[in-house]
PDB file of C-alpha atoms in Angstrom:
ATOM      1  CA  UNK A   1       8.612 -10.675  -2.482  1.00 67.00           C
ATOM      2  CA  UNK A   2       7.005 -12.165   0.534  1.00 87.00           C
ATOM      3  CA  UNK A   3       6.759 -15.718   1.187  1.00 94.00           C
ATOM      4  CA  UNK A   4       3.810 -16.777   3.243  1.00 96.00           C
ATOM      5  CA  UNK A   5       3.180 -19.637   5.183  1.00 97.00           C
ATOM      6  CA  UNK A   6       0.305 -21.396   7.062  1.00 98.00           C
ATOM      7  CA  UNK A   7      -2.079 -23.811   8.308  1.00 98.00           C
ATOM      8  CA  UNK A   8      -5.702 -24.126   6.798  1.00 98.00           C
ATOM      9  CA  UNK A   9      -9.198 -25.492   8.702  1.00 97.00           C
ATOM     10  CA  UNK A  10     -11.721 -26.725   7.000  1.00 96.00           C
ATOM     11  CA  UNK A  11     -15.009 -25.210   8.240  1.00 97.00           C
ATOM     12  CA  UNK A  12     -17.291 -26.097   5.415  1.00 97.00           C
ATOM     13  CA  UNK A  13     -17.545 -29.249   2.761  1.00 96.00           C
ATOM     14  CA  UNK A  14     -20.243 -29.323   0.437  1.00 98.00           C
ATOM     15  CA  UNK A  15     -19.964 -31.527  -2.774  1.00 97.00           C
ATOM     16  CA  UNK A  16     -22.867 -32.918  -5.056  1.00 98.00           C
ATOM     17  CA  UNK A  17     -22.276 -34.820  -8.518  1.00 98.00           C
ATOM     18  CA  UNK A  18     -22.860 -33.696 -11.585  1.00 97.00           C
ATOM     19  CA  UNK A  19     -22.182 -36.603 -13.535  1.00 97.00           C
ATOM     20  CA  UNK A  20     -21.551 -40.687 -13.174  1.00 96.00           C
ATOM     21  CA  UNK A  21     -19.187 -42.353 -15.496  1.00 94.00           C
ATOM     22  CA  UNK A  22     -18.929 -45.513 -16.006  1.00 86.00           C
ATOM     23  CA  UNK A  23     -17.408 -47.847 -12.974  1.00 90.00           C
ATOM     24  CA  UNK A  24     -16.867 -45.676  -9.474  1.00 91.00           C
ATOM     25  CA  UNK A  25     -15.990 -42.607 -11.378  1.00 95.00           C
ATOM     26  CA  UNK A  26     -17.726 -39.186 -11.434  1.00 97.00           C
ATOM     27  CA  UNK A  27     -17.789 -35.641 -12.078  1.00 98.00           C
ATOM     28  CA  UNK A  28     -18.831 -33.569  -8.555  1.00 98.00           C
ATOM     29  CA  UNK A  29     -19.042 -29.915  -7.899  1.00 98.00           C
ATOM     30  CA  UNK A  30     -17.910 -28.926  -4.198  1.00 97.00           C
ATOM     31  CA  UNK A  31     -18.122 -25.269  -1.997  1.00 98.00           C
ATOM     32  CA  UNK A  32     -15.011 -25.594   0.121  1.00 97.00           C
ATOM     33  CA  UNK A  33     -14.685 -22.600   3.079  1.00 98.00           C
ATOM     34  CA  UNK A  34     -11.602 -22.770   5.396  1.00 98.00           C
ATOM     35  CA  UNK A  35     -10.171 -20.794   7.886  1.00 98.00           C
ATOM     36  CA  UNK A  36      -6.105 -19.596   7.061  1.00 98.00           C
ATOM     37  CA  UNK A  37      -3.623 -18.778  10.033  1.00 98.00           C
ATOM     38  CA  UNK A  38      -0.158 -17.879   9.376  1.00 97.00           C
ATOM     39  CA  UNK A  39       1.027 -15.427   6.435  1.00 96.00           C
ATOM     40  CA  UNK A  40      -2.716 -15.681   5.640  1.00 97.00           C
ATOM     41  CA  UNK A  41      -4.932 -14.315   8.548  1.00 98.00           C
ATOM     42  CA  UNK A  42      -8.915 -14.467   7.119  1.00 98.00           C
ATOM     43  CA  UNK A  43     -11.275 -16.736   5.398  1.00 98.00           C
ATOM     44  CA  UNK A  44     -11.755 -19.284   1.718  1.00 98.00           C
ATOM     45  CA  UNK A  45     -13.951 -20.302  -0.007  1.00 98.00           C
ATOM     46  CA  UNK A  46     -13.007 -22.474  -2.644  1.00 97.00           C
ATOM     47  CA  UNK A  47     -15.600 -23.658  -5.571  1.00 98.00           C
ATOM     48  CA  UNK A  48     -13.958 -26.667  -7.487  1.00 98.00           C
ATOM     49  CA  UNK A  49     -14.859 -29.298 -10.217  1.00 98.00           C
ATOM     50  CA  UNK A  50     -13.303 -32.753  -9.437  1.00 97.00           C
ATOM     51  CA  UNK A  51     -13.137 -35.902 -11.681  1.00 98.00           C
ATOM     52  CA  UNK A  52     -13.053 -38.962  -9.442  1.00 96.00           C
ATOM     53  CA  UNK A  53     -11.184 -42.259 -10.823  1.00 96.00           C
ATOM     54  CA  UNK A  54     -12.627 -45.590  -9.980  1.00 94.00           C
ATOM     55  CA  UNK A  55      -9.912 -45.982  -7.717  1.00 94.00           C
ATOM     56  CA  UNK A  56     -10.626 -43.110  -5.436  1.00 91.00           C
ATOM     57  CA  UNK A  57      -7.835 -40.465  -6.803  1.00 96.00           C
ATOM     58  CA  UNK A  58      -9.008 -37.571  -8.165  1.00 97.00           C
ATOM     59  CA  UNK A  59      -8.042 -34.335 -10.189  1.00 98.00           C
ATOM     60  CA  UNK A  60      -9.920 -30.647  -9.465  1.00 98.00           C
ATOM     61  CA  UNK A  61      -9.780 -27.368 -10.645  1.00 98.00           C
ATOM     62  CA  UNK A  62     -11.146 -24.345  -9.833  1.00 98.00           C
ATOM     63  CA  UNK A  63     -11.074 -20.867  -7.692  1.00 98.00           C
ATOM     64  CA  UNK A  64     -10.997 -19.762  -4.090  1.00 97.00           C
ATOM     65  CA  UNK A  65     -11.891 -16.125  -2.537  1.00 98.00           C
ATOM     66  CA  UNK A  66      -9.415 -15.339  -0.181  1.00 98.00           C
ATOM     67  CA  UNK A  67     -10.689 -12.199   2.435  1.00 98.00           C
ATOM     68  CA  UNK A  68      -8.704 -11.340   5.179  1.00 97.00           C
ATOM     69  CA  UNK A  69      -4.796 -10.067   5.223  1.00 96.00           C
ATOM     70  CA  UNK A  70      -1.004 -10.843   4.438  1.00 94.00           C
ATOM     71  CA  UNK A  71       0.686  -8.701   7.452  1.00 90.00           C
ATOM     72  CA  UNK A  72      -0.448  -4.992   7.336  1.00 91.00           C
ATOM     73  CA  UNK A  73      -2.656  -5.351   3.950  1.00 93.00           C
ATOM     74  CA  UNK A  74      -6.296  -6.088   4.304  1.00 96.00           C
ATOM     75  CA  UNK A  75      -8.136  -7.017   1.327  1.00 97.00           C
ATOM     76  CA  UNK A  76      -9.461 -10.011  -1.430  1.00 97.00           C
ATOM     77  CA  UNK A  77      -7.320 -12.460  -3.103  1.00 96.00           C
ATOM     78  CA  UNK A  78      -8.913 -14.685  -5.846  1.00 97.00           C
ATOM     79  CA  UNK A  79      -6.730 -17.636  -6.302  1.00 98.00           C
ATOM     80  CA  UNK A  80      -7.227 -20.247  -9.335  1.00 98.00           C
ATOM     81  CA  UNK A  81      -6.362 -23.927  -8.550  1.00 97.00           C
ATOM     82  CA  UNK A  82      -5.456 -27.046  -9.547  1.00 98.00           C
ATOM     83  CA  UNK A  83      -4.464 -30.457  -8.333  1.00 97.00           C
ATOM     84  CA  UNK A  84      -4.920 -33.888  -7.587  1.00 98.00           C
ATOM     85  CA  UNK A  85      -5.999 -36.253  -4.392  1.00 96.00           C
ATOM     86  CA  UNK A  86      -4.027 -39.713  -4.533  1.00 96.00           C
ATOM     87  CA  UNK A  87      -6.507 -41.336  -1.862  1.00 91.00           C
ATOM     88  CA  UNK A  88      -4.660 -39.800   0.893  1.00 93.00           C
ATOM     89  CA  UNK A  89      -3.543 -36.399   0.311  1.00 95.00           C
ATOM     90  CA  UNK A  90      -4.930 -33.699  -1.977  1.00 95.00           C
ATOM     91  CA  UNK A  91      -2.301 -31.203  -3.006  1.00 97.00           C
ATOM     92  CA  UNK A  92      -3.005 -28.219  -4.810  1.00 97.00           C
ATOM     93  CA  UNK A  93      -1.006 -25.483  -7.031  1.00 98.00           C
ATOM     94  CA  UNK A  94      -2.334 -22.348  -6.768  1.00 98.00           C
ATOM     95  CA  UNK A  95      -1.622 -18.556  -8.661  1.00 98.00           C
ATOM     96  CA  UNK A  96      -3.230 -15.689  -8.028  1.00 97.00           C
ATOM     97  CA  UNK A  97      -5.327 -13.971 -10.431  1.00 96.00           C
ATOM     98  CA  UNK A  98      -4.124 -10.745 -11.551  1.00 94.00           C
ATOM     99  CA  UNK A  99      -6.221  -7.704 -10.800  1.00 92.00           C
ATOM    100  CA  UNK A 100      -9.330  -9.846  -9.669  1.00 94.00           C
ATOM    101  CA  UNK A 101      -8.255  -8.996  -6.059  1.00 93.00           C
ATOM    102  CA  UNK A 102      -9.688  -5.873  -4.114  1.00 96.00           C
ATOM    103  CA  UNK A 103      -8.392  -3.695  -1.113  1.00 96.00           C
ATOM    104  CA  UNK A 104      -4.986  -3.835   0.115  1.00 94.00           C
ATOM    105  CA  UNK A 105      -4.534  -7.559  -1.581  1.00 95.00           C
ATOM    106  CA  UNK A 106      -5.226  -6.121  -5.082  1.00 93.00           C
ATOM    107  CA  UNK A 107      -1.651  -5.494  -6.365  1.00 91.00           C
ATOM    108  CA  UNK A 108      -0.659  -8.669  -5.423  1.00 94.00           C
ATOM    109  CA  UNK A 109       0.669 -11.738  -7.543  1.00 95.00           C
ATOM    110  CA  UNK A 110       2.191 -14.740  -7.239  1.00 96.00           C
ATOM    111  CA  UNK A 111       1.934 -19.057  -6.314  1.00 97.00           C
ATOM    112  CA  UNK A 112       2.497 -21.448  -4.182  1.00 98.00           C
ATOM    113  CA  UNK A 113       0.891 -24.904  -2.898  1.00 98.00           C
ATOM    114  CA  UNK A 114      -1.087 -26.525  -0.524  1.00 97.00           C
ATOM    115  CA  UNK A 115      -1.236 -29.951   0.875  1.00 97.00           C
ATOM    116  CA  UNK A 116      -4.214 -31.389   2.896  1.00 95.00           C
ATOM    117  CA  UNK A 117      -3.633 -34.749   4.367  1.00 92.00           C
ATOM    118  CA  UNK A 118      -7.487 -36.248   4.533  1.00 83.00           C
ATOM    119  CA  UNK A 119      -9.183 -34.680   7.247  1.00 83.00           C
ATOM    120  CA  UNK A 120      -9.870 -30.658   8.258  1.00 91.00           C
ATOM    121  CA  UNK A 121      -6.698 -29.593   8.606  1.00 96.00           C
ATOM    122  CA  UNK A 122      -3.623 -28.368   5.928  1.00 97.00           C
ATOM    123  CA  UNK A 123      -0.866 -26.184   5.107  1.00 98.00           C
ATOM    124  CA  UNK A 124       0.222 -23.730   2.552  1.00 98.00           C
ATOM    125  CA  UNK A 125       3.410 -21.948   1.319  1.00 98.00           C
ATOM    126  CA  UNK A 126       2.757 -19.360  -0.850  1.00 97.00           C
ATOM    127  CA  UNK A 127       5.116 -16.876  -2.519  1.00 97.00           C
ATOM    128  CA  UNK A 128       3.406 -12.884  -3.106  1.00 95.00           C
ATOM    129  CA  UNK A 129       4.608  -9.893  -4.663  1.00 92.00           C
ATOM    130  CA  UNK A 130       3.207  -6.789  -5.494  1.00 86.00           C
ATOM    131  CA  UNK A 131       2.706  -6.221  -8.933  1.00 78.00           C
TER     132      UNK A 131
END
């Protein structure tokens, strides 16, 4: 078991809505990349449906494509996600998806978390093994 740590940039933030509901509230669609340093050394992209509340909070779900490495093993991760965003900080659990990776990532398994503070920048802390 390896755990991995790390900070996350956003590079890319592109959201559009789907849906209105009544009040402030709506459905959106967004296309999330970032770049990982740390335990994670490469590139996300993250697609994600989020329900806004009228007051701002949210909750999302969804899946990022993580290429790059963990230490000597090269390779794709594909990562499912969910979480919430309280107004100030979106935090996110995250698992890996069994056998949907590729390369030297593919055995891989496990979870972990995220925590973005608004803005570009956040960290994760995931824990991997090989399955």
């Amino acid at each position: 078991m390896a755990r991995v740590k790390g900070k996350f940039h956003v590079t890319d933030w592109k959201e559009e809505t789907i849906e209105e509901l009544a009040g402030k509230g709506k459905v959106t669609r967004a296309h999330i990349t970032q770049d990982y340093t740390g335990g994670l050394e490469g590139h996300g992209a993250w697609d994600l449906l989020m329900c806004y509340r009228d007051d701002g909070t949210a909750v999302y779900t969804g899946y990022m494509k993580f290429d790059g490495g963990v230490g000597e093993k090269k390779g794709v991760l594909v990562m499912k996600s969910e979480g919430t965003f309280d107004g100030g900080a979106a935090r996110t659990k995250m698992s890996v998806v069994p056998h949907a990776g590729s390369g030297g990532l593919e055995a891989f398994i496990g979870k972990g978390s995220s925590v973005a503070p608004h803005g570009s920048e956040g960290t994760y802390d995931l824990e991997l093994t090989r399955a």
